[in-house]
Amino acid sequence: MSVNGRVPRYQQIADALRERIRAGELAPGARLDNQRQLARSFGVTLMTLRQALEVLERERLIVRRHGLGTFVAGPSIDYDILHLQRFAGDLQAQGERVETRFLACRFTLADRRAAAALGLGPRARVLVVERLRLVDGLPVSLQRSFLPAKIGDEVVRADLAATPLHHVLEFKLGLVIQRARETVSAVRLGRREARELGCRQGAPAFESERVSFSGGGAPVVFDRVFIPGDRFRITRELQYEGAIA
Amino acid sequence: MSVNGRVPRYQQIADALRERIRAGELAPGARLDNQRQLARSFGVTLMTLRQALEVLERERLIVRRHGLGTFVAGPSIDYDILHLQRFAGDLQAQGERVETRFLACRFTLADRRAAAALGLGPRARVLVVERLRLVDGLPVSLQRSFLPAKIGDEVVRADLAATPLHHVLEFKLGLVIQRARETVSAVRLGRREARELGCRQGAPAFESERVSFSGGGAPVVFDRVFIPGDRFRITRELQYEGAIA
DNA sequence: GCGATCTAGAGTTCTAGAACACTGGAGGCT
DNA sequence: AGCCTCCAGTGTTCTAGAACTCTAGATCGC
């Protein structure tokens, strides 16, 4: 709101739509009226209406699909970064169901960051395993695991559609992950990631990059996980030995 | 890029400006030509130029100041969420200087989340201590600490401009923080937070809410920290006892 | 049954202004 | 020196279209 109290029309429209969503008039997944129609019903131009939608999109309340429509976004989830487990905030009461969908497994050349994280030379050959995690049928994260070719040659023999990767590493290869280093940053989804996650290209997402080490200290796997920004919040529990920063 | 290879003009313009920034032609803090002038030089309308700027703004490459101009954004920093310390990524090599600026200290009524975190009744009286953290003179985070009035009555006697809050808690009140729970989410900056941080209202930021407990298990302080989204990345090191998720 | 093509419906891009709002410095007044 | 007002410069909002692009389902041909 400006100093003199004037609220831009596009904010008023965003507020009105937000309230409809909040009140449940527009359920998650519901499609809004098309943009031209909404513009007419609010008495503004398409441009102004689209600015309102951009506000809601940035707040993760809606998603826009080119050629398809504008939809109310689904609920978000918490990611307990310390305990490495995911639990749903408002999904838990709904009794969510988590599943992992195996997407692909192929040898390729490592990109720069994957190669660096695994201590490999540039463009080293690696195995990429790609999985989608879904909660109640809704994709919440896309995970790509890069393994050095030496490990990959063994992993690829397993039935990755039926066996979790870390089980393969631990029980078939005797590689127990002892340590990991993870970095989470905010990114925009690329076309392929967006498609798998049911988002639009360029949608903001958290990108987690984690390199995991075995007991011997060698990097075993480099994971790159995309989690749409509207489905993720970081929570952690801490213990201290002394004073805090 | 669309299927038929056409890149929208606004993306081309964003690309051109991004390249100038990347190449160092536009240094951090530098002001771009005004929007109308940029529109003319790119041969587009103001609307199209503004769309290009929105792209760059979302990528944290520029910041727009109403009435002042458009500026190249400063560098970002990493926040080691596990070790509770901040270290600069590309700032460290530059020999950054970290300082804490005391802003305010006042009794007020707790908002709902602060009250809940501290185990207090709604609208309980609390002491709020407000500090700004700066790196090389650039504000990187705004921290508000909420303390129950009983603790606040003691804390307020200290010289908080000269003494870190946790020192006051530990050495004056004998309250050693043993445990904490922190949640980090993505928010839009309010007007006051934006002003203190040198950002524009509505700018995306990380909002960290941490409640800290003493040895006796009582909540001692609730911290709410705002860190502009362009100055923060989460990194963590992990140790495991067994297999990973 | 499958692949190719078409099309309606919907989102996206862009034009060409005009007017409103914010900011900070200059100048005047006390 | 401090305060207030004014204004140039700059960002922001909004109009009223027109045209482009994407998507998925329908239809047709093989």
XYZ file of C-alpha atoms (C1' of nucleotides) in Angstrom:
550
model
C 0.000 0.000 0.000
C 1.298 3.393 -0.893
C 1.691 6.183 1.571
C -1.592 7.776 0.584
C -3.547 4.571 1.037
C -4.192 3.772 -2.564
C -4.139 0.081 -3.292
C -3.367 -0.773 -6.892
C -6.217 -2.470 -8.695
C -4.094 -5.478 -9.386
C -3.434 -5.887 -5.656
C -7.132 -5.578 -4.906
C -7.845 -8.278 -7.440
C -5.098 -10.456 -6.016
C -6.551 -9.921 -2.553
C -10.014 -10.909 -3.733
C -8.783 -14.069 -5.411
C -6.598 -14.915 -2.444
C -9.586 -14.637 -0.160
C -11.608 -16.949 -2.379
C -8.815 -19.477 -2.224
C -8.357 -19.066 1.506
C -12.082 -19.446 2.138
C -12.175 -22.664 0.169
C -14.324 -21.307 -2.629
C -11.507 -22.324 -4.947
C -10.141 -25.712 -3.944
C -6.605 -26.903 -4.694
C -6.460 -27.945 -8.308
C -9.534 -25.991 -9.281
C -9.284 -23.994 -12.428
C -9.972 -20.283 -12.329
C -12.055 -18.589 -14.968
C -9.936 -17.814 -18.017
C -7.963 -14.611 -17.864
C -10.061 -12.603 -20.288
C -13.197 -13.514 -18.422
C -11.673 -12.667 -15.053
C -10.508 -9.356 -16.478
C -14.024 -8.554 -17.603
C -15.583 -9.557 -14.319
C -13.148 -7.347 -12.407
C -13.561 -4.551 -14.932
C -9.910 -4.264 -15.865
C -7.688 -5.022 -18.815
C -5.990 -8.301 -19.372
C -2.653 -6.771 -18.429
C -3.910 -5.662 -15.051
C -5.530 -9.016 -14.386
C -2.284 -10.761 -15.309
C -0.380 -8.622 -12.854
C -2.757 -9.785 -10.143
C -2.157 -13.377 -11.155
C 1.575 -12.824 -11.003
C 1.234 -11.761 -7.400
C -0.643 -14.925 -6.541
C 1.759 -17.024 -8.512
C 4.708 -15.623 -6.590
C 2.852 -16.476 -3.378
C 2.472 -20.032 -4.619
C -1.280 -19.807 -4.466
C -1.845 -20.430 -8.156
C -0.104 -21.982 -11.081
C -0.526 -20.926 -14.683
C -0.310 -23.405 -17.526
C 0.206 -21.991 -21.005
C -2.708 -23.072 -23.170
C -4.486 -24.827 -20.323
C -5.598 -22.359 -17.695
C -4.903 -21.003 -14.254
C -5.190 -23.360 -11.311
C -5.253 -23.152 -7.548
C -2.017 -24.583 -6.211
C -1.839 -27.624 -3.996
C -0.670 -27.588 -0.376
C 2.965 -27.379 0.629
C 5.014 -29.732 2.782
C 7.819 -29.410 5.310
C 11.236 -30.928 4.813
C 13.061 -31.705 7.997
C 16.522 -30.972 6.791
C 18.267 -32.377 9.824
C 16.468 -35.666 10.217
C 16.321 -36.260 6.524
C 12.724 -37.101 6.539
C 9.744 -35.508 5.092
C 6.513 -35.003 6.896
C 3.522 -33.176 5.705
C 2.306 -30.150 7.540
C -1.302 -29.947 6.689
C -1.139 -33.091 4.622
C -0.468 -35.349 7.550
C -3.939 -34.963 8.956
C -5.231 -35.919 5.561
C -3.335 -39.214 5.713
C -0.974 -38.655 2.810
C 0.521 -41.483 0.841
C 4.125 -41.273 -0.281
C 5.424 -43.150 -3.267
C 8.541 -43.157 -5.326
C 8.289 -43.477 -9.051
C 11.328 -44.665 -10.949
C 11.708 -42.612 -14.119
C 14.985 -43.369 -15.804
C 18.415 -44.815 -15.499
C 21.128 -44.059 -18.015
C 24.823 -43.444 -18.451
C 25.751 -39.897 -19.390
C 28.513 -37.360 -19.032
C 28.576 -35.541 -15.718
C 27.875 -31.849 -15.681
C 30.433 -29.610 -14.003
C 28.898 -29.560 -10.547
C 28.214 -33.286 -10.446
C 31.750 -34.071 -11.592
C 33.245 -31.730 -9.029
C 31.131 -33.077 -6.202
C 32.085 -36.659 -7.028
C 35.748 -35.798 -7.382
C 35.746 -36.778 -11.021
C 37.282 -35.204 -14.025
C 35.187 -32.943 -16.213
C 32.594 -34.742 -18.259
C 33.295 -38.039 -16.583
C 30.971 -40.890 -17.349
C 28.321 -41.357 -14.670
C 25.123 -43.263 -14.121
C 22.051 -41.118 -13.565
C 19.079 -42.527 -11.722
C 15.972 -40.426 -11.836
C 13.006 -40.707 -9.467
C 9.891 -38.741 -8.753
C 8.421 -38.562 -5.270
C 4.694 -38.169 -4.980
C 2.428 -37.428 -2.062
C -1.171 -38.427 -2.566
C -0.430 -38.619 -6.244
C 1.032 -35.105 -6.361
C 4.677 -34.836 -7.414
C 6.658 -33.112 -4.680
C 10.233 -33.699 -5.708
C 12.335 -34.842 -8.607
C 15.554 -36.535 -7.672
C 18.506 -37.322 -9.877
C 21.307 -39.390 -8.424
C 24.689 -39.367 -10.142
C 27.055 -42.221 -9.479
C 30.619 -42.667 -10.704
C 30.697 -45.127 -13.591
C 32.596 -47.681 -11.520
C 29.744 -47.817 -9.048
C 27.175 -47.246 -11.720
C 28.215 -50.350 -13.627
C 27.159 -52.393 -10.606
C 24.087 -50.403 -9.697
C 22.672 -50.625 -13.167
C 22.353 -54.384 -12.802
C 19.804 -53.960 -10.016
C 16.100 -53.588 -10.457
C 15.986 -49.905 -9.589
C 12.275 -49.698 -10.201
C 11.722 -52.015 -7.285
C 14.709 -51.392 -5.050
C 15.624 -48.094 -3.406
C 19.001 -46.884 -4.546
C 20.516 -46.781 -1.090
C 19.490 -50.380 -0.528
C 21.379 -51.316 -3.677
C 24.408 -49.369 -2.502
C 24.377 -50.848 0.977
C 23.375 -54.441 0.459
C 24.723 -55.160 -2.988
C 27.829 -53.007 -2.999
C 28.539 -52.730 0.713
C 28.597 -48.937 0.491
C 27.177 -47.405 3.640
C 26.723 -43.667 3.542
C 28.448 -42.163 6.567
C 28.554 -38.510 5.765
C 26.924 -36.007 3.389
C 27.137 -32.399 2.480
C 24.053 -30.646 1.192
C 23.399 -27.251 -0.257
C 19.928 -25.902 -0.844
C 19.371 -22.970 -3.099
C 16.508 -21.341 -4.893
C 16.298 -21.858 -8.635
C 13.939 -21.705 -11.533
C 12.734 -25.007 -12.919
C 13.931 -26.041 -16.335
C 11.513 -27.377 -18.892
C 12.063 -31.054 -18.210
C 12.030 -30.753 -14.437
C 8.914 -28.605 -14.580
C 7.171 -31.127 -16.718
C 7.928 -34.050 -14.413
C 6.828 -32.043 -11.397
C 3.659 -30.749 -12.972
C 4.863 -27.194 -12.819
C 5.513 -24.610 -15.421
C 8.949 -23.903 -16.791
C 10.682 -21.212 -14.837
C 8.675 -21.893 -11.701
C 10.719 -21.209 -8.569
C 11.957 -24.295 -6.751
C 14.425 -25.381 -4.163
C 17.378 -27.227 -5.618
C 19.117 -29.475 -3.151
C 22.530 -30.783 -4.095
C 23.896 -33.424 -1.767
C 27.064 -35.426 -2.084
C 27.215 -38.518 0.088
C 30.375 -40.255 1.273
C 31.048 -43.815 2.325
C 32.998 -44.823 5.427
C 36.206 -44.683 3.445
C 35.565 -41.054 2.679
C 35.029 -41.514 -1.033
C 32.092 -39.730 -2.622
C 29.522 -42.318 -3.590
C 26.560 -40.473 -4.961
C 25.645 -36.944 -5.875
C 21.958 -36.161 -5.573
C 20.258 -33.238 -7.174
C 16.701 -32.795 -5.956
C 14.173 -30.298 -7.220
C 11.313 -29.375 -4.960
C 8.858 -26.768 -6.181
C 8.999 -23.715 -3.981
C 5.362 -23.984 -3.066
C 5.768 -27.446 -1.590
C 8.710 -26.982 0.725
C 9.591 -25.405 4.042
C 12.670 -26.072 6.092
C 12.380 -27.015 9.729
C 15.089 -28.166 12.063
C 15.695 -29.158 15.661
C 18.985 -28.258 17.247
C 21.041 -29.251 20.274
C 23.863 -27.124 21.570
C 26.915 -27.626 23.708
C 27.298 -23.951 24.441
C 26.119 -20.486 23.643
C 24.466 -19.690 20.332
C 25.742 -17.311 17.724
C 12.369 -20.847 -25.543
C 9.256 -21.892 -27.368
C 9.064 -24.947 -29.518
C 9.598 -22.984 -32.699
C 12.670 -21.258 -31.408
C 11.255 -17.817 -30.901
C 12.598 -16.057 -27.871
C 10.341 -13.344 -26.499
C 11.798 -9.861 -26.821
C 11.686 -9.389 -23.099
C 13.787 -12.502 -22.615
C 16.287 -11.303 -25.200
C 16.549 -8.020 -23.364
C 16.929 -9.770 -20.032
C 19.641 -11.937 -21.571
C 21.482 -8.901 -22.888
C 21.356 -7.125 -19.555
C 22.334 -10.285 -17.678
C 25.363 -10.641 -19.924
C 26.396 -7.068 -19.227
C 26.155 -7.744 -15.512
C 27.995 -11.052 -15.795
C 30.759 -9.493 -17.859
C 31.287 -6.793 -15.287
C 30.116 -3.969 -17.485
C 27.531 -3.275 -14.796
C 29.111 -3.576 -11.368
C 27.184 -4.396 -8.193
C 25.410 -1.275 -7.074
C 25.625 0.399 -10.466
C 22.496 2.048 -11.696
C 21.040 1.058 -15.006
C 19.749 3.603 -17.472
C 16.208 4.630 -16.607
C 13.465 2.398 -17.884
C 12.187 4.678 -20.598
C 15.665 5.159 -21.942
C 16.384 1.435 -21.886
C 13.093 0.807 -23.656
C 14.092 3.232 -26.389
C 17.558 1.776 -26.787
C 16.125 -1.731 -27.105
C 13.365 -0.503 -29.398
C 10.485 -1.747 -27.282
C 7.731 -0.325 -25.143
C 8.092 0.393 -21.478
C 5.916 -2.588 -20.662
C 8.158 -4.972 -22.522
C 11.270 -3.510 -20.941
C 9.693 -3.827 -17.520
C 8.970 -7.467 -18.140
C 12.645 -7.975 -18.881
C 13.542 -6.250 -15.632
C 11.125 -8.464 -13.747
C 12.998 -11.491 -15.014
C 16.280 -10.121 -13.752
C 14.731 -9.038 -10.497
C 13.443 -12.542 -9.856
C 16.946 -13.830 -10.548
C 18.248 -11.432 -7.915
C 20.478 -9.729 -10.444
C 18.856 -6.326 -10.089
C 16.828 -4.381 -7.604
C 14.321 -1.712 -8.469
C 13.736 1.279 -6.237
C 10.557 3.256 -6.794
C 11.519 6.816 -7.675
C 15.249 6.099 -7.563
C 16.226 3.752 -10.328
C 17.228 0.226 -11.166
C 20.444 -1.146 -9.691
C 22.672 -4.137 -10.117
C 22.275 -6.349 -7.069
C 25.087 -7.090 -4.649
C 26.577 -10.544 -4.022
C 24.874 -13.223 -1.944
C 26.110 -15.134 1.103
C 25.835 -18.647 2.476
C 24.227 -19.482 5.772
C 25.481 -22.636 7.359
C 22.281 -23.687 8.978
C 23.787 -26.492 10.995
C 26.737 -24.731 12.545
C 24.801 -21.551 13.039
C 27.403 -19.395 11.535
C 27.521 -17.339 8.506
C 30.358 -17.282 6.103
C 30.583 -15.503 2.836
C 30.895 -17.450 -0.345
C 32.424 -15.056 -2.762
C 32.624 -12.370 -0.146
C 35.182 -14.164 1.987
C 37.949 -13.698 -0.532
C 37.154 -10.032 -0.465
C 37.789 -9.856 3.264
C 34.277 -8.973 4.350
C 33.573 -7.197 7.585
C 30.628 -8.321 9.694
C 28.953 -6.000 12.126
C 25.812 -6.026 14.166
C 23.843 -2.840 14.435
C 21.454 -2.508 17.343
C 18.222 -0.942 16.114
C 15.607 -1.017 18.818
C 14.503 -2.499 22.078
C 10.928 -2.180 23.273
C 8.139 -3.953 25.089
C 5.200 -4.897 22.949
C 2.441 -7.479 22.639
C 3.524 -10.751 21.066
C 2.086 -11.690 17.750
C 0.437 -15.082 17.492
C 3.441 -17.051 16.309
C 5.840 -15.491 18.810
C 3.411 -16.128 21.653
C 2.880 -19.736 20.605
C 6.597 -20.402 20.213
C 7.353 -18.992 23.659
C 4.491 -20.873 25.273
C 2.755 -17.660 26.220
C -0.848 -16.625 26.099
C -2.121 -14.640 23.148
C -0.889 -11.053 23.088
C 1.434 -11.614 26.012
C 3.817 -8.809 26.838
C 7.286 -9.418 25.422
C 10.526 -7.549 24.922
C 11.598 -7.168 21.301
C 15.248 -6.606 20.478
C 15.954 -5.645 16.923
C 19.333 -5.887 15.193
C 20.646 -5.545 11.693
C 23.574 -7.594 10.475
C 25.783 -6.034 7.851
C 28.575 -7.419 5.724
C 30.903 -4.817 4.317
C 28.297 -2.273 5.115
C 25.558 -4.161 3.258
C 22.582 -5.280 5.358
C 22.219 -9.032 5.081
C 19.743 -9.875 7.792
C 17.283 -8.268 10.130
C 16.786 -10.062 13.390
C 14.054 -9.559 15.951
C 14.343 -11.438 19.215
C 11.243 -11.816 21.366
C 11.685 -12.546 25.053
C 9.024 -13.266 27.674
C 8.489 -10.162 29.794
C 9.929 -11.831 32.880
C 13.225 -12.328 31.083
C 12.821 -9.107 29.186
C 12.613 -7.040 32.344
C 16.161 -8.184 33.156
C 17.535 -8.034 29.656
C 16.366 -4.489 29.118
C 18.684 -3.275 31.858
C 21.700 -4.328 29.816
C 23.487 -2.210 27.255
C 22.194 -4.116 24.250
C 23.917 -1.822 21.823
C 27.245 -3.011 23.154
C 26.501 -6.516 24.397
C 25.296 -9.433 22.287
C 21.935 -10.678 23.489
C 23.098 -14.236 24.131
C 25.899 -12.879 26.305
C 23.317 -11.047 28.370
C 21.222 -14.185 28.654
C 24.133 -16.396 29.626
C 26.267 -14.211 31.838
C 23.700 -11.941 33.420
C 20.744 -14.279 33.655
C 22.459 -17.647 33.678
C 20.354 -18.840 30.768
C 22.345 -21.133 28.515
C 20.674 -22.108 25.314
C 20.706 -25.890 25.010
C 18.280 -26.572 22.236
C 16.524 -24.755 19.418
C 13.966 -25.389 16.758
C 14.128 -23.425 13.566
C 11.879 -23.124 10.577
C 12.921 -21.369 7.408
C 10.375 -20.338 4.853
C 10.181 -18.019 1.912
C 8.271 -14.796 2.369
C 7.832 -11.360 0.930
C 9.351 -8.517 2.863
C 7.068 -6.088 4.576
C 7.633 -2.373 4.295
C 9.614 -1.893 7.474
C 11.784 -4.969 7.016
C 12.456 -4.015 3.415
C 13.501 -0.542 4.430
C 15.938 -1.727 7.064
C 17.428 -4.243 4.662
C 17.708 -1.844 1.767
C 15.259 -3.826 -0.299
C 11.960 -3.022 -1.785
C 8.702 -3.929 -0.149
C 7.499 -7.303 -1.284
C 10.975 -8.507 -2.160
C 11.351 -12.258 -1.594
C 13.282 -13.225 1.498
C 13.958 -16.118 3.782
C 12.221 -15.835 7.122
C 13.847 -17.878 9.814
C 11.876 -18.425 13.011
C 13.837 -20.035 15.805
C 12.756 -20.734 19.321
C 15.593 -21.449 21.724
C 15.311 -23.394 24.983
C 17.378 -23.325 28.147
C 18.625 -26.415 29.972
C 15.422 -26.545 31.929
C 13.470 -26.863 28.718
C 11.769 -23.519 28.964
C 11.617 -21.384 25.827
C 13.873 -18.405 26.332
C 13.881 -16.460 23.130
C 12.045 -16.496 19.837
C 14.056 -15.125 16.945
C 12.590 -13.991 13.688
C 15.246 -13.290 11.075
C 14.704 -11.885 7.620
C 17.341 -12.518 5.025
C 16.751 -11.212 1.522
C 16.456 -14.066 -0.909
C 19.364 -12.846 -2.956
C 21.783 -13.026 -0.067
C 21.190 -16.510 1.296
C 21.896 -20.110 0.471
C 21.616 -23.069 2.789
C 24.530 -25.432 3.197
C 24.955 -28.250 5.647
C 27.345 -31.041 6.581
C 25.903 -34.305 7.837
C 27.065 -37.376 9.721
C 25.084 -40.582 9.724
C 24.845 -43.635 11.915
C 23.244 -45.751 9.272
C 21.654 -45.772 5.863
C 20.180 -42.610 4.370
C 16.573 -42.019 3.509
C -5.364 -49.039 -33.198
C -2.086 -45.604 -34.293
C -0.208 -41.448 -36.123
C -0.937 -37.002 -38.178
C -3.512 -32.864 -38.541
C -6.699 -29.454 -37.127
C -8.899 -26.453 -33.972
C -11.062 -24.307 -29.961
C -9.783 -22.577 -25.780
C -6.528 -20.614 -22.984
C -2.146 -18.336 -21.783
C 1.551 -15.060 -23.474
C 3.675 -11.243 -25.835
C 3.743 -6.652 -27.416
C 2.234 -2.053 -28.773
C 1.635 3.068 -27.538
C 0.673 5.828 -24.830
C -1.195 8.459 -20.281
C -1.331 9.185 -15.600
C -0.045 8.176 -10.781
C 3.442 7.624 -6.945
C 8.050 7.812 -4.862
C 12.522 9.871 -3.922
C 15.941 13.060 -2.853
C 18.055 17.325 -3.794
C 17.528 22.337 -4.356
C 15.868 26.469 -2.676
C 13.478 29.398 0.481
C 12.196 30.634 5.065
C 12.795 30.890 10.026
C 21.340 25.060 11.045
C 16.922 23.073 10.611
C 12.551 22.603 8.458
C 9.330 22.807 4.722
C 7.991 22.947 -0.053
C 8.700 22.135 -4.756
C 10.098 19.625 -8.601
C 12.864 16.824 -11.810
C 13.839 12.259 -12.406
C 12.470 7.686 -12.033
C 9.544 3.721 -11.106
C 4.610 2.017 -11.217
C -0.081 1.401 -12.758
C -3.496 1.034 -16.195
C -5.854 1.278 -20.628
C -7.404 -1.164 -25.064
C -6.561 -3.788 -27.991
C -4.034 -7.249 -31.518
C -1.423 -11.063 -32.484
C 1.363 -15.030 -31.184
C 1.985 -19.627 -28.836
C 0.657 -23.749 -26.316
C -2.307 -27.604 -25.148
C -5.246 -31.378 -25.526
C -9.062 -33.368 -27.621
C -11.451 -34.390 -31.956
C -11.186 -36.007 -36.501
C -9.310 -38.270 -40.400
C -6.436 -41.435 -42.933
C -3.904 -45.635 -43.019
